[in-house]
PDB file of C-alpha atoms in Angstrom:
ATOM      1  CA  MET E  25     117.669 118.645 121.621  1.00 57.00           C
ATOM      2  CA  ALA E  26     121.394 118.216 122.978  1.00 52.00           C
ATOM      3  CA  GLU E  27     120.693 115.035 124.227  1.00 47.00           C
ATOM      4  CA  ILE E  28     119.904 113.449 121.192  1.00 53.00           C
ATOM      5  CA  VAL E  29     122.782 115.049 119.456  1.00 56.00           C
ATOM      6  CA  ARG E  30     125.316 113.720 121.355  1.00 55.00           C
ATOM      7  CA  LEU E  31     123.445 110.076 121.467  1.00 52.00           C
ATOM      8  CA  LEU E  32     123.887 110.096 118.630  1.00 57.00           C
ATOM      9  CA  SER E  33     127.192 111.340 117.691  1.00 61.00           C
ATOM     10  CA  SER E  34     128.731 108.473 119.519  1.00 70.00           C
ATOM     11  CA  TYR E  35     130.969 106.016 118.059  1.00 66.00           C
ATOM     12  CA  ASN E  36     128.779 103.172 118.575  1.00 70.00           C
ATOM     13  CA  THR E  37     125.255 104.670 117.673  1.00 75.00           C
ATOM     14  CA  ALA E  38     126.846 105.721 115.010  1.00 81.00           C
ATOM     15  CA  VAL E  39     127.973 102.245 114.131  1.00 81.00           C
ATOM     16  CA  VAL E  40     124.899 101.216 114.257  1.00 80.00           C
ATOM     17  CA  LEU E  41     123.151 104.180 111.989  1.00 85.00           C
ATOM     18  CA  LEU E  42     125.259 102.798 109.316  1.00 85.00           C
ATOM     19  CA  ALA E  43     124.393  98.873 109.820  1.00 85.00           C
ATOM     20  CA  ALA E  44     120.513  99.915 109.283  1.00 86.00           C
ATOM     21  CA  THR E  45     121.354 102.048 107.075  1.00 90.00           C
ATOM     22  CA  LEU E  46     123.913  99.621 104.484  1.00 89.00           C
ATOM     23  CA  LEU E  47     120.739  96.510 105.686  1.00 89.00           C
ATOM     24  CA  GLY E  48     118.225  98.674 104.305  1.00 90.00           C
ATOM     25  CA  ALA E  49     119.531  99.649 101.322  1.00 91.00           C
ATOM     26  CA  ALA E  50     121.132  96.186 100.736  1.00 91.00           C
ATOM     27  CA  GLY E  51     116.850  94.674 101.542  1.00 90.00           C
ATOM     28  CA  ALA E  52     115.457  96.986  99.349  1.00 91.00           C
ATOM     29  CA  VAL E  53     118.136  96.132  96.203  1.00 91.00           C
ATOM     30  CA  ALA E  54     117.473  92.395  96.320  1.00 89.00           C
ATOM     31  CA  GLY E  55     114.060  92.620  98.058  1.00 89.00           C
ATOM     32  CA  THR E  56     113.379  94.706  94.121  1.00 91.00           C
ATOM     33  CA  PHE E  57     113.558  91.925  92.381  1.00 89.00           C
ATOM     34  CA  ALA E  58     111.679  89.516  94.766  1.00 86.00           C
ATOM     35  CA  LEU E  59     109.164  91.779  94.517  1.00 87.00           C
ATOM     36  CA  LEU E  60     108.720  92.325  90.541  1.00 86.00           C
ATOM     37  CA  HIS E  61     109.377  88.074  90.535  1.00 82.00           C
ATOM     38  CA  LYS E  62     106.514  87.661  92.947  1.00 79.00           C
ATOM     39  CA  ARG E  63     108.838  85.553  95.066  1.00 78.00           C
ATOM     40  CA  SER E  64     107.648  88.853  98.242  1.00 77.00           C
ATOM     41  CA  LEU E  65     106.542  86.001 100.895  1.00 79.00           C
ATOM     42  CA  VAL E  66     110.194  83.761 100.585  1.00 81.00           C
ATOM     43  CA  SER E  67     111.516  86.363 102.426  1.00 80.00           C
ATOM     44  CA  ASP E  68     108.535  86.300 105.021  1.00 80.00           C
ATOM     45  CA  ALA E  69     109.493  82.544 105.443  1.00 84.00           C
ATOM     46  CA  ILE E  70     112.751  82.473 106.559  1.00 83.00           C
ATOM     47  CA  GLY E  71     112.803  85.398 108.697  1.00 80.00           C
ATOM     48  CA  HIS E  72     109.996  83.251 110.845  1.00 83.00           C
ATOM     49  CA  ALA E  73     111.915  79.534 109.858  1.00 85.00           C
ATOM     50  CA  ALA E  74     115.235  81.722 110.940  1.00 84.00           C
ATOM     51  CA  LEU E  75     113.980  81.274 114.806  1.00 85.00           C
ATOM     52  CA  PRO E  76     115.088  77.104 114.841  1.00 88.00           C
ATOM     53  CA  GLY E  77     118.334  78.168 113.975  1.00 87.00           C
ATOM     54  CA  ILE E  78     118.589  80.745 116.939  1.00 84.00           C
ATOM     55  CA  ALA E  79     118.106  78.341 119.438  1.00 84.00           C
ATOM     56  CA  GLY E  80     120.144  75.562 117.998  1.00 86.00           C
ATOM     57  CA  GLY E  81     122.822  78.006 117.038  1.00 85.00           C
ATOM     58  CA  PHE E  82     122.483  78.894 120.879  1.00 83.00           C
ATOM     59  CA  LEU E  83     122.520  75.052 121.744  1.00 85.00           C
ATOM     60  CA  VAL E  84     125.436  73.772 119.979  1.00 85.00           C
ATOM     61  CA  ALA E  85     127.178  76.128 120.540  1.00 82.00           C
ATOM     62  CA  LEU E  86     126.859  76.118 124.648  1.00 81.00           C
ATOM     63  CA  ALA E  87     127.174  71.718 123.624  1.00 81.00           C
ATOM     64  CA  PHE E  88     130.704  73.085 122.279  1.00 79.00           C
ATOM     65  CA  GLY E  89     132.021  75.267 124.654  1.00 76.00           C
ATOM     66  CA  PHE E  90     130.770  78.078 123.076  1.00 75.00           C
ATOM     67  CA  ASP E  91     129.277  81.801 124.597  1.00 71.00           C
ATOM     68  CA  GLY E  92     125.749  80.924 124.067  1.00 66.00           C
ATOM     69  CA  ARG E  93     124.849  84.270 122.266  1.00 72.00           C
ATOM     70  CA  ASN E  94     128.107  84.319 119.894  1.00 76.00           C
ATOM     71  CA  LEU E  95     126.738  86.460 116.896  1.00 74.00           C
ATOM     72  CA  ALA E  96     128.337  84.705 113.512  1.00 78.00           C
ATOM     73  CA  ILE E  97     127.368  81.052 115.562  1.00 82.00           C
ATOM     74  CA  LEU E  98     122.903  82.420 115.750  1.00 81.00           C
ATOM     75  CA  LEU E  99     123.574  83.705 112.554  1.00 81.00           C
ATOM     76  CA  SER E 100     124.934  80.597 111.352  1.00 84.00           C
ATOM     77  CA  GLY E 101     122.338  78.893 112.294  1.00 86.00           C
ATOM     78  CA  ALA E 102     119.656  81.587 111.331  1.00 84.00           C
ATOM     79  CA  ALA E 103     121.010  80.817 106.878  1.00 85.00           C
ATOM     80  CA  LEU E 104     121.823  77.270 107.833  1.00 89.00           C
ATOM     81  CA  SER E 105     117.416  77.229 109.138  1.00 89.00           C
ATOM     82  CA  GLY E 106     116.231  80.082 106.503  1.00 86.00           C
ATOM     83  CA  ALA E 107     118.288  77.628 104.069  1.00 87.00           C
ATOM     84  CA  LEU E 108     116.681  74.471 104.425  1.00 90.00           C
ATOM     85  CA  ALA E 109     113.416  76.004 104.808  1.00 88.00           C
ATOM     86  CA  THR E 110     113.898  77.388 100.889  1.00 86.00           C
ATOM     87  CA  VAL E 111     114.693  74.116 100.011  1.00 87.00           C
ATOM     88  CA  MET E 112     111.730  72.562 101.993  1.00 89.00           C
ATOM     89  CA  ILE E 113     109.023  75.389 100.148  1.00 86.00           C
ATOM     90  CA  SER E 114     111.404  74.662  95.907  1.00 83.00           C
ATOM     91  CA  TRP E 115     110.719  70.586  96.765  1.00 87.00           C
ATOM     92  CA  ILE E 116     106.628  71.353  97.817  1.00 88.00           C
ATOM     93  CA  ALA E 117     106.230  73.779  94.857  1.00 82.00           C
ATOM     94  CA  SER E 118     108.371  71.332  92.668  1.00 81.00           C
ATOM     95  CA  GLN E 119     106.902  67.952  93.589  1.00 84.00           C
ATOM     96  CA  THR E 120     103.959  67.808  94.535  1.00 84.00           C
ATOM     97  CA  ARG E 121     100.326  69.261  93.437  1.00 85.00           C
ATOM     98  CA  LEU E 122      99.964  71.502  96.591  1.00 82.00           C
ATOM     99  CA  SER E 123     100.985  75.876  94.867  1.00 84.00           C
ATOM    100  CA  GLU E 124     104.090  77.731  95.562  1.00 81.00           C
ATOM    101  CA  ASP E 125     101.965  80.095  98.718  1.00 82.00           C
ATOM    102  CA  THR E 126     100.885  76.772 100.284  1.00 88.00           C
ATOM    103  CA  ALA E 127     104.386  75.814 100.955  1.00 87.00           C
ATOM    104  CA  ILE E 128     105.606  78.438 101.809  1.00 86.00           C
ATOM    105  CA  ALA E 129     102.585  78.434 104.349  1.00 87.00           C
ATOM    106  CA  THR E 130     103.944  74.956 104.880  1.00 89.00           C
ATOM    107  CA  ALA E 131     107.286  75.584 105.862  1.00 87.00           C
ATOM    108  CA  LEU E 132     107.189  79.202 107.628  1.00 87.00           C
ATOM    109  CA  ALA E 133     104.258  77.854 110.111  1.00 89.00           C
ATOM    110  CA  VAL E 134     106.473  74.297 110.396  1.00 90.00           C
ATOM    111  CA  PHE E 135     109.824  75.926 111.016  1.00 89.00           C
ATOM    112  CA  PHE E 136     108.447  78.546 113.548  1.00 87.00           C
ATOM    113  CA  GLY E 137     106.775  76.432 115.634  1.00 89.00           C
ATOM    114  CA  LEU E 138     109.919  74.455 115.977  1.00 90.00           C
ATOM    115  CA  GLY E 139     112.148  77.358 116.707  1.00 86.00           C
ATOM    116  CA  ALA E 140     109.092  78.418 119.859  1.00 84.00           C
ATOM    117  CA  VAL E 141     109.737  74.713 121.106  1.00 87.00           C
ATOM    118  CA  LEU E 142     112.886  74.741 120.833  1.00 86.00           C
ATOM    119  CA  LEU E 143     112.758  78.182 122.099  1.00 82.00           C
ATOM    120  CA  SER E 144     110.828  77.364 125.463  1.00 83.00           C
ATOM    121  CA  VAL E 145     114.141  74.108 125.994  1.00 83.00           C
ATOM    122  CA  VAL E 146     116.051  77.723 126.002  1.00 80.00           C
ATOM    123  CA  GLN E 147     114.526  79.325 128.241  1.00 79.00           C
ATOM    124  CA  SER E 148     114.046  76.328 130.553  1.00 78.00           C
ATOM    125  CA  LEU E 149     117.936  75.778 130.803  1.00 75.00           C
ATOM    126  CA  GLN E 150     120.039  76.856 134.680  1.00 73.00           C
ATOM    127  CA  VAL E 151     123.291  78.740 132.182  1.00 69.00           C
ATOM    128  CA  SER E 152     122.993  82.376 132.128  1.00 63.00           C
ATOM    129  CA  GLY E 153     122.690  84.646 128.423  1.00 59.00           C
ATOM    130  CA  GLN E 154     119.779  82.874 126.795  1.00 59.00           C
ATOM    131  CA  ALA E 155     117.342  85.545 128.550  1.00 56.00           C
ATOM    132  CA  GLY E 156     117.643  88.359 125.034  1.00 60.00           C
ATOM    133  CA  LEU E 157     116.978  85.356 122.579  1.00 64.00           C
ATOM    134  CA  ASP E 158     114.296  87.145 122.588  1.00 64.00           C
ATOM    135  CA  SER E 159     114.968  90.247 121.394  1.00 66.00           C
ATOM    136  CA  PHE E 160     115.366  88.642 117.833  1.00 69.00           C
ATOM    137  CA  LEU E 161     111.328  88.519 117.166  1.00 67.00           C
ATOM    138  CA  LEU E 162     111.204  92.520 117.340  1.00 66.00           C
ATOM    139  CA  GLY E 163     114.993  93.825 117.254  1.00 65.00           C
ATOM    140  CA  THR E 164     117.348  95.839 119.132  1.00 68.00           C
ATOM    141  CA  THR E 165     120.250  98.028 118.761  1.00 67.00           C
ATOM    142  CA  ALA E 166     120.898  98.408 122.032  1.00 63.00           C
ATOM    143  CA  ALA E 167     122.132  94.725 122.388  1.00 65.00           C
ATOM    144  CA  ILE E 168     124.268  94.842 119.559  1.00 72.00           C
ATOM    145  CA  SER E 169     128.031  95.669 119.895  1.00 73.00           C
ATOM    146  CA  ALA E 170     130.329  98.312 117.396  1.00 76.00           C
ATOM    147  CA  ARG E 171     131.977  94.899 115.700  1.00 79.00           C
ATOM    148  CA  GLU E 172     129.430  93.391 115.889  1.00 76.00           C
ATOM    149  CA  ALA E 173     127.074  96.432 113.178  1.00 79.00           C
ATOM    150  CA  GLY E 174     130.297  95.920 111.891  1.00 82.00           C
ATOM    151  CA  ILE E 175     129.595  92.990 110.930  1.00 82.00           C
ATOM    152  CA  ILE E 176     126.439  93.870 109.729  1.00 82.00           C
ATOM    153  CA  ALA E 177     127.244  96.670 107.550  1.00 85.00           C
ATOM    154  CA  VAL E 178     130.270  95.001 105.372  1.00 87.00           C
ATOM    155  CA  MET E 179     127.793  92.508 105.141  1.00 86.00           C
ATOM    156  CA  ALA E 180     124.865  93.884 104.077  1.00 88.00           C
ATOM    157  CA  LEU E 181     127.499  96.703 101.672  1.00 89.00           C
ATOM    158  CA  LEU E 182     128.199  92.843 100.102  1.00 89.00           C
ATOM    159  CA  VAL E 183     124.867  91.987  99.494  1.00 88.00           C
ATOM    160  CA  ALA E 184     124.337  95.816  97.727  1.00 89.00           C
ATOM    161  CA  LEU E 185     126.852  94.979  95.846  1.00 90.00           C
ATOM    162  CA  VAL E 186     125.842  91.086  94.438  1.00 90.00           C
ATOM    163  CA  GLY E 187     122.661  92.677  93.964  1.00 88.00           C
ATOM    164  CA  LEU E 188     123.704  95.552  91.471  1.00 88.00           C
ATOM    165  CA  GLY E 189     126.509  93.443  89.903  1.00 89.00           C
ATOM    166  CA  LEU E 190     124.043  90.358  89.088  1.00 88.00           C
ATOM    167  CA  PHE E 191     121.577  93.627  87.701  1.00 88.00           C
ATOM    168  CA  LYS E 192     121.441  93.130  84.340  1.00 89.00           C
ATOM    169  CA  GLU E 193     120.962  88.837  85.046  1.00 88.00           C
ATOM    170  CA  PHE E 194     117.425  89.539  87.793  1.00 88.00           C
ATOM    171  CA  ARG E 195     116.474  91.660  84.724  1.00 89.00           C
ATOM    172  CA  LEU E 196     116.196  88.417  82.423  1.00 88.00           C
ATOM    173  CA  LEU E 197     115.039  86.282  85.259  1.00 86.00           C
ATOM    174  CA  THR E 198     112.228  88.379  86.757  1.00 85.00           C
ATOM    175  CA  PHE E 199     110.971  89.705  83.273  1.00 84.00           C
ATOM    176  CA  ASP E 200     111.656  86.656  80.990  1.00 83.00           C
ATOM    177  CA  ALA E 201     113.091  83.809  82.594  1.00 82.00           C
ATOM    178  CA  ALA E 202     112.338  81.608  79.445  1.00 84.00           C
ATOM    179  CA  PHE E 203     114.134  84.099  77.234  1.00 83.00           C
ATOM    180  CA  ALA E 204     117.254  83.775  79.958  1.00 82.00           C
ATOM    181  CA  GLY E 205     117.409  80.815  79.952  1.00 84.00           C
ATOM    182  CA  ALA E 206     117.433  80.767  75.472  1.00 85.00           C
ATOM    183  CA  MET E 207     119.947  83.129  75.885  1.00 84.00           C
ATOM    184  CA  GLY E 208     122.324  80.835  77.676  1.00 84.00           C
ATOM    185  CA  TYR E 209     121.743  81.861  81.722  1.00 83.00           C
ATOM    186  CA  PRO E 210     122.434  79.657  84.414  1.00 87.00           C
ATOM    187  CA  VAL E 211     118.001  81.087  85.194  1.00 84.00           C
ATOM    188  CA  ARG E 212     118.124  77.722  88.323  1.00 84.00           C
ATOM    189  CA  ALA E 213     121.380  79.023  89.762  1.00 86.00           C
ATOM    190  CA  LEU E 214     120.518  83.338  89.498  1.00 86.00           C
ATOM    191  CA  ASP E 215     117.097  81.987  90.961  1.00 83.00           C
ATOM    192  CA  LEU E 216     118.830  80.486  93.700  1.00 83.00           C
ATOM    193  CA  GLY E 217     121.118  83.723  94.117  1.00 85.00           C
ATOM    194  CA  LEU E 218     118.375  85.665  94.261  1.00 86.00           C
ATOM    195  CA  MET E 219     117.224  83.271  97.451  1.00 85.00           C
ATOM    196  CA  ALA E 220     120.939  82.943  98.660  1.00 85.00           C
ATOM    197  CA  LEU E 221     120.469  87.441  98.588  1.00 87.00           C
ATOM    198  CA  LEU E 222     117.457  87.587 101.026  1.00 86.00           C
ATOM    199  CA  LEU E 223     118.818  84.550 102.499  1.00 84.00           C
ATOM    200  CA  LEU E 224     121.647  86.892 103.734  1.00 85.00           C
ATOM    201  CA  VAL E 225     119.188  90.289 104.148  1.00 87.00           C
ATOM    202  CA  VAL E 226     116.938  88.261 107.099  1.00 83.00           C
ATOM    203  CA  ALA E 227     120.080  86.217 108.227  1.00 81.00           C
ATOM    204  CA  LEU E 228     121.756  89.994 108.697  1.00 81.00           C
ATOM    205  CA  GLY E 229     118.334  91.681 109.921  1.00 81.00           C
ATOM    206  CA  LEU E 230     118.047  89.911 113.120  1.00 76.00           C
ATOM    207  CA  LYS E 231     119.454  91.291 115.061  1.00 73.00           C
ATOM    208  CA  THR E 232     117.383  95.273 114.390  1.00 76.00           C
ATOM    209  CA  VAL E 233     114.944  94.326 112.659  1.00 78.00           C
ATOM    210  CA  GLY E 234     113.765  91.204 113.893  1.00 74.00           C
ATOM    211  CA  LEU E 235     112.843  87.853 112.078  1.00 74.00           C
ATOM    212  CA  ILE E 236     108.694  88.961 112.363  1.00 72.00           C
ATOM    213  CA  LEU E 237     109.396  92.207 110.777  1.00 77.00           C
ATOM    214  CA  ILE E 238     112.147  91.421 108.801  1.00 81.00           C
ATOM    215  CA  VAL E 239     109.811  91.001 105.370  1.00 82.00           C
ATOM    216  CA  ALA E 240     109.496  94.690 105.655  1.00 84.00           C
ATOM    217  CA  ILE E 241     111.829  96.647 104.793  1.00 87.00           C
ATOM    218  CA  VAL E 242     111.976  94.035 102.254  1.00 89.00           C
ATOM    219  CA  ILE E 243     109.027  94.298  99.964  1.00 90.00           C
ATOM    220  CA  LEU E 244     107.591  97.863 101.647  1.00 92.00           C
ATOM    221  CA  PRO E 245     110.618 100.264  99.367  1.00 93.00           C
ATOM    222  CA  PRO E 246     110.312  98.440  96.814  1.00 93.00           C
ATOM    223  CA  ALA E 247     106.450  98.982  97.123  1.00 93.00           C
ATOM    224  CA  ALA E 248     107.158 102.550  97.622  1.00 93.00           C
ATOM    225  CA  ALA E 249     109.392 102.460  94.844  1.00 93.00           C
ATOM    226  CA  ARG E 250     107.086 101.609  92.295  1.00 92.00           C
ATOM    227  CA  PHE E 251     104.686 104.041  92.425  1.00 92.00           C
ATOM    228  CA  TRP E 252     107.438 106.829  90.838  1.00 92.00           C
ATOM    229  CA  THR E 253     108.877 104.655  88.324  1.00 90.00           C
ATOM    230  CA  ASP E 254     108.353 102.397  85.629  1.00 87.00           C
ATOM    231  CA  ARG E 255     111.524 102.041  85.176  1.00 90.00           C
ATOM    232  CA  LEU E 256     113.674  99.305  86.948  1.00 89.00           C
ATOM    233  CA  GLY E 257     117.228 101.008  87.117  1.00 89.00           C
ATOM    234  CA  ALA E 258     115.325 104.151  88.629  1.00 92.00           C
ATOM    235  CA  MET E 259     112.707 101.763  90.984  1.00 93.00           C
ATOM    236  CA  THR E 260     115.825  99.699  91.646  1.00 92.00           C
ATOM    237  CA  ALA E 261     117.778 102.975  93.137  1.00 93.00           C
ATOM    238  CA  LEU E 262     114.536 104.755  94.635  1.00 94.00           C
ATOM    239  CA  ALA E 263     113.490 101.168  96.687  1.00 94.00           C
ATOM    240  CA  ALA E 264     117.365 101.792  97.934  1.00 93.00           C
ATOM    241  CA  LEU E 265     117.294 105.072  98.879  1.00 94.00           C
ATOM    242  CA  PHE E 266     114.030 105.011 100.228  1.00 95.00           C
ATOM    243  CA  GLY E 267     115.119 101.405 102.493  1.00 93.00           C
ATOM    244  CA  ALA E 268     118.643 103.692 103.535  1.00 93.00           C
ATOM    245  CA  ALA E 269     116.274 106.393 104.701  1.00 93.00           C
ATOM    246  CA  ALA E 270     114.052 104.145 106.819  1.00 92.00           C
ATOM    247  CA  GLY E 271     116.984 102.209 108.589  1.00 89.00           C
ATOM    248  CA  ALA E 272     118.938 105.500 109.110  1.00 88.00           C
ATOM    249  CA  VAL E 273     115.906 107.231 110.818  1.00 90.00           C
ATOM    250  CA  GLY E 274     114.060 103.861 112.506  1.00 86.00           C
ATOM    251  CA  ALA E 275     117.591 102.858 114.370  1.00 83.00           C
ATOM    252  CA  GLY E 276     118.067 106.823 115.247  1.00 83.00           C
ATOM    253  CA  ALA E 277     114.964 106.918 116.717  1.00 83.00           C
ATOM    254  CA  SER E 278     115.239 103.684 119.169  1.00 79.00           C
ATOM    255  CA  ALA E 279     118.397 105.106 119.784  1.00 76.00           C
ATOM    256  CA  VAL E 280     117.202 108.444 120.986  1.00 78.00           C
ATOM    257  CA  LEU E 281     113.498 106.608 122.768  1.00 77.00           C
ATOM    258  CA  ASP E 282     114.196 103.123 125.216  1.00 71.00           C
ATOM    259  CA  ASP E 283     111.563 102.180 124.326  1.00 73.00           C
ATOM    260  CA  LEU E 284     110.749 101.753 121.400  1.00 77.00           C
ATOM    261  CA  PRO E 285     111.926  98.814 119.592  1.00 78.00           C
ATOM    262  CA  THR E 286     113.922  99.491 115.975  1.00 78.00           C
ATOM    263  CA  GLY E 287     112.108  96.374 114.504  1.00 79.00           C
ATOM    264  CA  GLY E 288     109.006  99.048 114.690  1.00 83.00           C
ATOM    265  CA  ALA E 289     110.504 101.839 113.994  1.00 85.00           C
ATOM    266  CA  ILE E 290     112.246 100.694 111.498  1.00 88.00           C
ATOM    267  CA  VAL E 291     109.427  99.419 109.671  1.00 88.00           C
ATOM    268  CA  MET E 292     107.503 102.358 111.026  1.00 90.00           C
ATOM    269  CA  THR E 293     109.074 104.504 108.733  1.00 92.00           C
ATOM    270  CA  ALA E 294     108.843 102.559 105.822  1.00 92.00           C
ATOM    271  CA  GLY E 295     105.193 101.998 105.844  1.00 92.00           C
ATOM    272  CA  ALA E 296     104.786 105.983 106.396  1.00 94.00           C
ATOM    273  CA  LEU E 297     106.970 105.856 102.856  1.00 94.00           C
ATOM    274  CA  LEU E 298     104.752 103.860 101.180  1.00 94.00           C
ATOM    275  CA  LEU E 299     101.785 105.904 102.047  1.00 94.00           C
ATOM    276  CA  ILE E 300     103.671 108.660 101.057  1.00 94.00           C
ATOM    277  CA  SER E 301     104.187 107.338  97.444  1.00 93.00           C
ATOM    278  CA  LEU E 302     100.765 105.918  97.726  1.00 93.00           C
ATOM    279  CA  ILE E 303      99.015 109.621  97.869  1.00 93.00           C
ATOM    280  CA  ALA E 304     101.410 112.006  96.289  1.00 89.00           C
ATOM    281  CA  ALA E 305     103.551 109.686  93.545  1.00 87.00           C
ATOM    282  CA  PRO E 306     103.367 112.129  90.305  1.00 87.00           C
ATOM    283  CA  ARG E 307     101.410 109.123  87.980  1.00 82.00           C
ATOM    284  CA  ARG E 308     100.268 106.297  90.871  1.00 84.00           C
ATOM    285  CA  GLY E 309      99.390 108.341  93.141  1.00 86.00           C
ATOM    286  CA  LEU E 310      95.778 108.580  94.336  1.00 89.00           C
ATOM    287  CA  VAL E 311      95.522 112.941  94.097  1.00 89.00           C
ATOM    288  CA  ALA E 312      97.544 112.338  91.047  1.00 86.00           C
ATOM    289  CA  GLN E 313      95.080 109.303  90.382  1.00 87.00           C
ATOM    290  CA  GLY E 314      91.767 111.255  91.327  1.00 87.00           C
ATOM    291  CA  LEU E 315      92.799 115.328  88.853  1.00 87.00           C
ATOM    292  CA  VAL E 316      93.013 113.236  86.028  1.00 86.00           C
ATOM    293  CA  ALA E 317      89.634 111.084  87.109  1.00 85.00           C
ATOM    294  CA  ALA E 318      88.581 115.555  87.779  1.00 86.00           C
ATOM    295  CA  ARG E 319      89.701 115.857  84.524  1.00 87.00           C
ATOM    296  CA  PHE E 320      88.201 113.635  82.459  1.00 84.00           C
ATOM    297  CA  ARG E 321      85.120 113.915  83.914  1.00 85.00           C
ATOM    298  CA  LEU E 322      84.887 117.476  83.292  1.00 86.00           C
ATOM    299  CA  ALA E 323      85.929 116.437  79.461  1.00 82.00           C
ATOM    300  CA  ARG E 324      83.318 115.071  79.202  1.00 81.00           C
ATOM    301  CA  ARG E 325      80.897 117.568  80.564  1.00 82.00           C
ATOM    302  CA  ARG E 326      81.638 119.873  77.980  1.00 80.00           C
ATOM    303  CA  ASP E 327      82.144 117.642  75.049  1.00 75.00           C
ATOM    304  CA  GLY E 328      78.491 116.705  76.374  1.00 71.00           C
ATOM    305  CA  ARG E 329      77.289 119.943  76.333  1.00 70.00           C
ATOM    306  CA  ALA E 330      78.861 121.010  73.612  1.00 66.00           C
ATOM    307  CA  ALA E 331      77.430 117.955  71.367  1.00 63.00           C
ATOM    308  CA  THR E 332      73.514 118.916  72.991  1.00 62.00           C
ATOM    309  CA  GLY E 333      73.782 122.647  71.171  1.00 58.00           C
ATOM    310  CA  GLN E 334      75.462 121.830  68.234  1.00 54.00           C
ATOM    311  CA  GLY E 335      72.167 118.974  68.547  1.00 51.00           C
ATOM    312  CA  MET E 336      69.625 122.193  69.204  1.00 47.00           C
ATOM    313  CA  GLY E 337      71.000 124.161  66.540  1.00 47.00           C
ATOM    314  CA  GLU E 338      70.465 121.802  63.949  1.00 46.00           C
ATOM    315  CA  ARG E 339      67.190 120.841  64.991  1.00 46.00           C
ATOM    316  CA  GLU E 340      66.267 125.244  64.414  1.00 45.00           C
ATOM    317  CA  LEU E 341      67.201 124.679  61.035  1.00 38.00           C
ATOM    318  CA  ARG E 342      65.207 122.253  59.830  1.00 45.00           C
ATOM    319  CA  PRO E 343      61.960 123.698  57.891  1.00 42.00           C
TER     320      PRO E 343
END
């Protein structure tokens, strides 16, 4: 126990835990609107599309004489490729006869395949630093410095603040985009802004959750919060709380257990919160619904018995 406390109280671990906590909250805030706006899988496509940006950023950094493992360059590359994937999805869905889910699957497959090719090229180079690029697939906190964790924390806090600052606009966009447009709100710009927030969350979460599992931190906390409330404000707050808890617990467990991947730990924590919500939520949980169904069946039986008894009495009074 003393060793665990020592590990968690060290400066570098504390900063990483703060970054993971804020990232979980920020991802949940953006994910709440994405979930209700039926854009959940877009974040998955953006996450997979980040792989060629990471590998490409490494190659570009080497070409210009920089350190290939520079986090700013790698995240910029991931953000650029994610943005290209978003544009590709939007163009296919609007300019062709293909549906949006087909466009998402196309972008995911194409960009992830390109990333796999570029990553194999990087691995074949006789340079130092390329060995740890695969950590972006599942995430790892061990390779994050305190400075990098601080950058992630600040940017995650900015994403959360922007999402909360545009709460009214995103609410209109989510529930009635046509009404928002009639009221003069820039619907297209707001939709792109929401995609930009998801893109930032994906880029920031590559080192902690990993590009394969980043969709979980965006979707699982809002999905868990949806079981507890019908109000958007309360759902957003609960989702942020669940996301922060998943980030903190998962990153802390990964820091204590050497062989536990950070992304997997965070996702399992978020999944546990969703399972608890699914079972124990007061109105929509399985336990509550089971009790309601049992009370309804009991009431029907009582009503049936009362009706049967009344009918027998009437027959007995007849001559």
